[in-house]
Tab-separated table of C-alpha atoms in Angstrom:
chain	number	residue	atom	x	y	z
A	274	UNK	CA	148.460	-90.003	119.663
A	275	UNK	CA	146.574	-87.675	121.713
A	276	UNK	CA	143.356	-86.365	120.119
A	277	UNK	CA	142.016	-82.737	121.928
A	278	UNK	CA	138.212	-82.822	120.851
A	279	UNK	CA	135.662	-80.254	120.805
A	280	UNK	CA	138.051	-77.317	122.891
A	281	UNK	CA	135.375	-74.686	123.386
A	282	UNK	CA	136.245	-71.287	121.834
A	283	UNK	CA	134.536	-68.200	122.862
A	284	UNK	CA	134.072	-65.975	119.455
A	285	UNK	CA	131.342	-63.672	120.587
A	286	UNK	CA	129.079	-63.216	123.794
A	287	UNK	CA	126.559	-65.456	122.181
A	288	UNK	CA	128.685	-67.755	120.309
A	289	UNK	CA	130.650	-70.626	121.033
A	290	UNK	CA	132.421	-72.740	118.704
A	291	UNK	CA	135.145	-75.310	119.119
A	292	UNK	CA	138.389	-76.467	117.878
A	293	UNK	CA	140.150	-79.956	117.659
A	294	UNK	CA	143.702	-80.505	118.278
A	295	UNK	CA	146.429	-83.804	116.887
A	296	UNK	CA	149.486	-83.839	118.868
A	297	UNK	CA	151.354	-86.926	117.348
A	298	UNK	CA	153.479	-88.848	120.328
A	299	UNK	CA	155.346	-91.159	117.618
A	300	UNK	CA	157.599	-89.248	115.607
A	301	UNK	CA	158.813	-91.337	112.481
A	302	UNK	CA	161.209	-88.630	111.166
A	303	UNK	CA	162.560	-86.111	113.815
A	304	UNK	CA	161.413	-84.502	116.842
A	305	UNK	CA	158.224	-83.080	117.286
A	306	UNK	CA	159.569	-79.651	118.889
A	307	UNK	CA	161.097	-79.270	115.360
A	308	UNK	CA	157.894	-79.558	113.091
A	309	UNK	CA	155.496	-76.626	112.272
A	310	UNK	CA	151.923	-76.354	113.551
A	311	UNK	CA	149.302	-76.965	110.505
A	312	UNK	CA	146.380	-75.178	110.587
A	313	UNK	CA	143.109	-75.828	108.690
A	314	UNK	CA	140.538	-73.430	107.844
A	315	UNK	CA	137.712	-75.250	106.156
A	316	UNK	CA	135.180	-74.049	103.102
A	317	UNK	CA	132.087	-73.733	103.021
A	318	UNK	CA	131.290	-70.355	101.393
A	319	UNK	CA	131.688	-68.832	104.869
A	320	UNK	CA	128.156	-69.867	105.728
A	321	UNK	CA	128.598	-73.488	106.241
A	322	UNK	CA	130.990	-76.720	106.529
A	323	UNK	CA	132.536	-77.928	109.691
A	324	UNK	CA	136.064	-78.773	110.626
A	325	UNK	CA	136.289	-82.229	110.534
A	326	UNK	CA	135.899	-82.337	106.915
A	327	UNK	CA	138.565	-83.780	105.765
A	328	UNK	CA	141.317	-81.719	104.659
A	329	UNK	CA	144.957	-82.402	102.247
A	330	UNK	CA	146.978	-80.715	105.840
A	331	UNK	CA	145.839	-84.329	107.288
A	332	UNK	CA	147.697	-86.159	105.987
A	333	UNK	CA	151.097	-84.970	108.003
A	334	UNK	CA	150.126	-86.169	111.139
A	335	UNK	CA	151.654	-89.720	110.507
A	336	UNK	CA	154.600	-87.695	109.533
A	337	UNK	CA	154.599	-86.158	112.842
A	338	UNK	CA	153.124	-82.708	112.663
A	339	UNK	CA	150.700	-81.580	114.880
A	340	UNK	CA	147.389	-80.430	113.267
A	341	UNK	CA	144.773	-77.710	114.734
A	342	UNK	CA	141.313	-77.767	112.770
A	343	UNK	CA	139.235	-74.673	113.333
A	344	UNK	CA	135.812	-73.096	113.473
A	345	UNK	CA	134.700	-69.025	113.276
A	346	UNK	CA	131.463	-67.559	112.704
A	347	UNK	CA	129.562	-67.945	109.511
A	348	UNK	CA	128.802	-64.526	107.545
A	349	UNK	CA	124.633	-65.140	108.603
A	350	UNK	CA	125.838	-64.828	112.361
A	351	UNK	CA	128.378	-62.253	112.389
A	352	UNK	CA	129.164	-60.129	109.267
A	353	UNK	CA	133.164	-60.227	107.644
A	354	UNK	CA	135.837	-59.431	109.279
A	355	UNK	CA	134.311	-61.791	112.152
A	356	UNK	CA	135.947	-64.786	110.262
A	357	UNK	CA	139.513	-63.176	109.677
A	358	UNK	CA	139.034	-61.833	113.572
A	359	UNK	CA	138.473	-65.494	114.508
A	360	UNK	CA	141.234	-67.186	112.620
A	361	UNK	CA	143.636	-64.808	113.706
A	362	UNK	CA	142.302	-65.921	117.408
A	363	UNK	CA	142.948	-69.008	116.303
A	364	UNK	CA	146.712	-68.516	115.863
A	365	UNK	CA	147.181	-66.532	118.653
A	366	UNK	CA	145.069	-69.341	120.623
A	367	UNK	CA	147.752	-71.584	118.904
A	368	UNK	CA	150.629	-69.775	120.834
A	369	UNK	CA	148.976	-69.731	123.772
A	370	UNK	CA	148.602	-73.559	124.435
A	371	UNK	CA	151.739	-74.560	122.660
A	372	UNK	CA	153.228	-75.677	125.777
A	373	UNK	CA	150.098	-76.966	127.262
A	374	UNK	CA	149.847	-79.423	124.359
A	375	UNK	CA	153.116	-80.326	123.653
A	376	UNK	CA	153.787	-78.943	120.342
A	377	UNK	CA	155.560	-76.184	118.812
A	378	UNK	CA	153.486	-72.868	117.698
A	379	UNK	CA	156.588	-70.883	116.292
A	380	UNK	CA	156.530	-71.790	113.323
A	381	UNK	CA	152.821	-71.849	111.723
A	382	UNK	CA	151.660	-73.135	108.238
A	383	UNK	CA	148.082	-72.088	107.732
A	384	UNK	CA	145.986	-73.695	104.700
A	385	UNK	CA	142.299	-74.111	103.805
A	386	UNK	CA	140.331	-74.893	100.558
A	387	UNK	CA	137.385	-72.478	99.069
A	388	UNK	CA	136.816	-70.218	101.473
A	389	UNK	CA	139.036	-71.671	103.935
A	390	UNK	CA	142.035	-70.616	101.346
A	391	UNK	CA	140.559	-67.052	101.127
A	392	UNK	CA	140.890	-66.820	104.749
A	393	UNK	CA	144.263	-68.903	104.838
A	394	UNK	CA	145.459	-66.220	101.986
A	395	UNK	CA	143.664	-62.947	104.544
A	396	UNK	CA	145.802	-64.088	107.218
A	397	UNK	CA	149.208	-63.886	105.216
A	398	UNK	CA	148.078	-60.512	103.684
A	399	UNK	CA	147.217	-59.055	106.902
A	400	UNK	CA	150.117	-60.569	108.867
A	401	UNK	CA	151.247	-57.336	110.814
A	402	UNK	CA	147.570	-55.590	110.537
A	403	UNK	CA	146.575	-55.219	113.757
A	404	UNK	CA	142.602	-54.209	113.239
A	405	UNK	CA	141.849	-57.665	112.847
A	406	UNK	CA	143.333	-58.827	116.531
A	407	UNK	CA	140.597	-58.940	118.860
A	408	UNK	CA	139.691	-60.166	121.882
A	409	UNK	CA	141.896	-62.874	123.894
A	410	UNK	CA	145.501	-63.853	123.822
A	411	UNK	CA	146.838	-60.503	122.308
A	412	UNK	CA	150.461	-60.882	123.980
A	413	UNK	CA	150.828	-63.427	121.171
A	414	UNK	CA	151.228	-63.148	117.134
A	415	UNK	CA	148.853	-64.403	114.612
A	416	UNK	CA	151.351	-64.061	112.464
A	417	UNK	CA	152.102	-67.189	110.077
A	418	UNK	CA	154.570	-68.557	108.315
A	419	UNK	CA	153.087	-70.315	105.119
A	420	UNK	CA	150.209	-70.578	103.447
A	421	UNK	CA	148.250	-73.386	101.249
A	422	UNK	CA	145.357	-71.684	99.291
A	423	UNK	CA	143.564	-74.752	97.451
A	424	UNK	CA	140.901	-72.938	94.672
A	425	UNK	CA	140.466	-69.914	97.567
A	426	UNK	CA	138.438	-66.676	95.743
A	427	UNK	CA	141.119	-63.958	96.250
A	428	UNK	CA	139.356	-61.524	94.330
A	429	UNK	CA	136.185	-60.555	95.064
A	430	UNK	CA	135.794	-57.109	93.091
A	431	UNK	CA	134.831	-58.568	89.962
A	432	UNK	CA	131.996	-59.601	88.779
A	433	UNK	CA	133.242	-63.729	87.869
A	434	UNK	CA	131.912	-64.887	91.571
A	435	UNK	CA	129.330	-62.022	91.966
A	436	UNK	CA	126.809	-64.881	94.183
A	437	UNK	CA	130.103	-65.197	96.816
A	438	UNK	CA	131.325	-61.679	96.514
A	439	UNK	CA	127.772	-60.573	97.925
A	440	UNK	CA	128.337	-62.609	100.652
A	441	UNK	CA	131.427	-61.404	102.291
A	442	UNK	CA	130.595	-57.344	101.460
A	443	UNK	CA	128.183	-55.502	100.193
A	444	UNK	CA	130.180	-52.261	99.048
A	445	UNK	CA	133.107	-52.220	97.061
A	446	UNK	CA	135.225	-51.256	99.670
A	447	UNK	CA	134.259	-54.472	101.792
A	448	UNK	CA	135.421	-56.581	99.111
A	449	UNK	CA	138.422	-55.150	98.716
A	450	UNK	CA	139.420	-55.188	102.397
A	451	UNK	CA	138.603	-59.032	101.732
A	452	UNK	CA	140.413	-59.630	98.982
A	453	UNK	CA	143.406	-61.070	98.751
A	454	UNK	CA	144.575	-59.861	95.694
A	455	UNK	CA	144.287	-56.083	95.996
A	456	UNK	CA	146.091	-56.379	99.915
A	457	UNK	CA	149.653	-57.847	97.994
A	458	UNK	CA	152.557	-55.817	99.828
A	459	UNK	CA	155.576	-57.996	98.691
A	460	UNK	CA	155.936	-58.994	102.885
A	461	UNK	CA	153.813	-62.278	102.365
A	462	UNK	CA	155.285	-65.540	103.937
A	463	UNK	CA	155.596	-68.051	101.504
A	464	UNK	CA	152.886	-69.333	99.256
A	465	UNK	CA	151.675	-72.228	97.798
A	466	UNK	CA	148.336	-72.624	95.469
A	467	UNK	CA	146.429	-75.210	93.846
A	468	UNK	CA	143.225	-74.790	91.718
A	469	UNK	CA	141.519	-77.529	88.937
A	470	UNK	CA	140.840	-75.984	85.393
A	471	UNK	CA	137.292	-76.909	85.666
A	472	UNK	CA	136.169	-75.431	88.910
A	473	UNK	CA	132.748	-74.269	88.324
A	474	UNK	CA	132.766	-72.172	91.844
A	475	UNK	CA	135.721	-69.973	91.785
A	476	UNK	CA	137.407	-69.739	88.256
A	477	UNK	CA	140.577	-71.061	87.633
A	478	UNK	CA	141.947	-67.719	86.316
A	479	UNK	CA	141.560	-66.296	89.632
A	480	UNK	CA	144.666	-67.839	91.192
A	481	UNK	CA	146.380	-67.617	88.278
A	482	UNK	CA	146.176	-63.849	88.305
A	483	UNK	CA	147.158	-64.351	92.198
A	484	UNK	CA	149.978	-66.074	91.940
A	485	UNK	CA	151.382	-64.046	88.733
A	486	UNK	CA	150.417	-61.029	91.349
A	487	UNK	CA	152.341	-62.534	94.438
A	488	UNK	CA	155.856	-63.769	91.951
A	489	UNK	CA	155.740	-59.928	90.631
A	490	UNK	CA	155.635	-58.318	93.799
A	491	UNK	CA	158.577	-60.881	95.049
A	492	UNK	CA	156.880	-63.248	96.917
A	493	UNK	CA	157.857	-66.983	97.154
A	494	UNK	CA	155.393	-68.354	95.661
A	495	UNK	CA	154.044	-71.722	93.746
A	496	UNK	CA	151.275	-72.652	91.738
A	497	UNK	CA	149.810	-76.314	91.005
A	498	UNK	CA	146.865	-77.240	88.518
A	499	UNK	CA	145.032	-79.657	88.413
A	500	UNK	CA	144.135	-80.333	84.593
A	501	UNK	CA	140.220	-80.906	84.798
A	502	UNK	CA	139.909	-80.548	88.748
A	503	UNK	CA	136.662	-79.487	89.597
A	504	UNK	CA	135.817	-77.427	93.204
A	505	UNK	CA	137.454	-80.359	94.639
A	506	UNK	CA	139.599	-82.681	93.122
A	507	UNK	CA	142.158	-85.977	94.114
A	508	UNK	CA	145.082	-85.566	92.593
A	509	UNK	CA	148.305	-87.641	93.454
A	510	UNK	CA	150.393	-85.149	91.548
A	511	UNK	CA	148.821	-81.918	93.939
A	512	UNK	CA	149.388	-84.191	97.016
A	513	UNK	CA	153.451	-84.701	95.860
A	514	UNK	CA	153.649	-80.695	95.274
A	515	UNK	CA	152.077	-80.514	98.717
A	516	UNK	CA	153.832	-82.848	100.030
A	517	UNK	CA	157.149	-80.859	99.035
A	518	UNK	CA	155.720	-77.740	99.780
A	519	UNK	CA	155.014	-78.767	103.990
A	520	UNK	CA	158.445	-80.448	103.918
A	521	UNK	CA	160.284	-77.286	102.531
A	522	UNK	CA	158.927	-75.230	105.094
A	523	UNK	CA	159.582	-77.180	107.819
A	524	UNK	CA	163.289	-77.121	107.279
């Protein structure tokens, strides 16, 4: 299985981050050219964590997905959008070395827990907004295809998360360009979410509200709780809906 370790991504002229790559070469269940690229943002409040925390998306590579963990700037070294502008990099970056790598890019499913599921979620919303494409690799999309929002804040107008709301904007028009909730057109690719009743980070109503907001507007959507999951949880019933979820969109 060929492991692509520590690419080096260019985000800024002073910062350089990297990305690593899983292109499985033993395919127990159909050919490779066939499965989606996964795509894992990970949390951290946007001012911390690192990619090679583990992440629910990792489990498909023995199912024979290939699997693209990411890195973008944290909000202390470039205020937001930087981190939507680098994860839509990311996808286009995605397309770009499909064929390089061996995999297939046309089909993406993008997911991410915390904060890495508000910017999973951002990329859906702003599939065909093209502010947020800068820099290299613009002859491709950063479009995707599905999401997987584990606990992400998708709101942050209100005043329930005010400590991570600050973080991401500091007028109300910031957070609203960075919210998930309030960019809902009805175009969204298909959606799945997870939260845990107890999550003492980002409230549990939150995604509720979300996904009752995505299902109105006619969105294929799905929602999983976790009865007592904290900001964090192991659940084998989430991991089945998961489960079903990847393998439904990679029909």
């Amino acid at each position: 299985m060929p492991y692509y370790l520590d690419l080096p991504i260019k985000l800024s002229d002073t910062i350089t981050k990297s990305y690593d790559l899983i292109v499985p070469d033993i395919i127990p269940d159909g050919n490779l050219s066939e499965k989606p690229l996964l795509v894992s943002i990970h949390g951290g409040a946007w001012r911390g964590g690192e990619r090679r925390i583990f992440n629910s998306l990792e489990r498909f590579i023995r199912r024979g997905f290939p699997m693209l963990n990411i890195s973008y700037r944290f909000v202390q070294e470039a205020p937001f959008p930087a981190q939507l502008i680098d994860c839509k990099l990311a996808i286009r970056w995605a397309r770009a070395h499909a064929k390089k790598y061996g995999y297939n890019a046309n089909k993406i499913i993008v997911g991410g827990s915390s904060a890495g599921g508000h910017l999973a979620a951002l990329l859906a919303m702003t599939n065909h907004d093209k502010r947020y494409d800068i820099g290299e690799y613009l002859e491709y999309s950063s479009a995707v295809q599905a999401v997987v929002d584990e606990f992400g804040p998708v709101d942050l107008l209100g005043d329930d998360i005010p400590e991570l709301s600050a973080l991401i904007g500091d007028t109300p028009e910031s957070r609203r360009e960075a919210s998930p909730m309030h960019l809902i057109t009805g175009n969204e690719p298909p959606f799945l979410i997870m939260h845990g009743t107890a999550d003492q980070t980002v409230p549990y109503e939150q995604s509720v509200r979300f996904y009752e907001a995505l299902k109105a507007a006619g969105v294929e959507v799905q929602f999983h709780t976790v009865p007592g999951g904290a900001h964090g949880y192991d659940d084998i019933d989430a991991y089945r809906v998961l489960t079903d979820f990847i393998l439904s969109q990679a029909q």
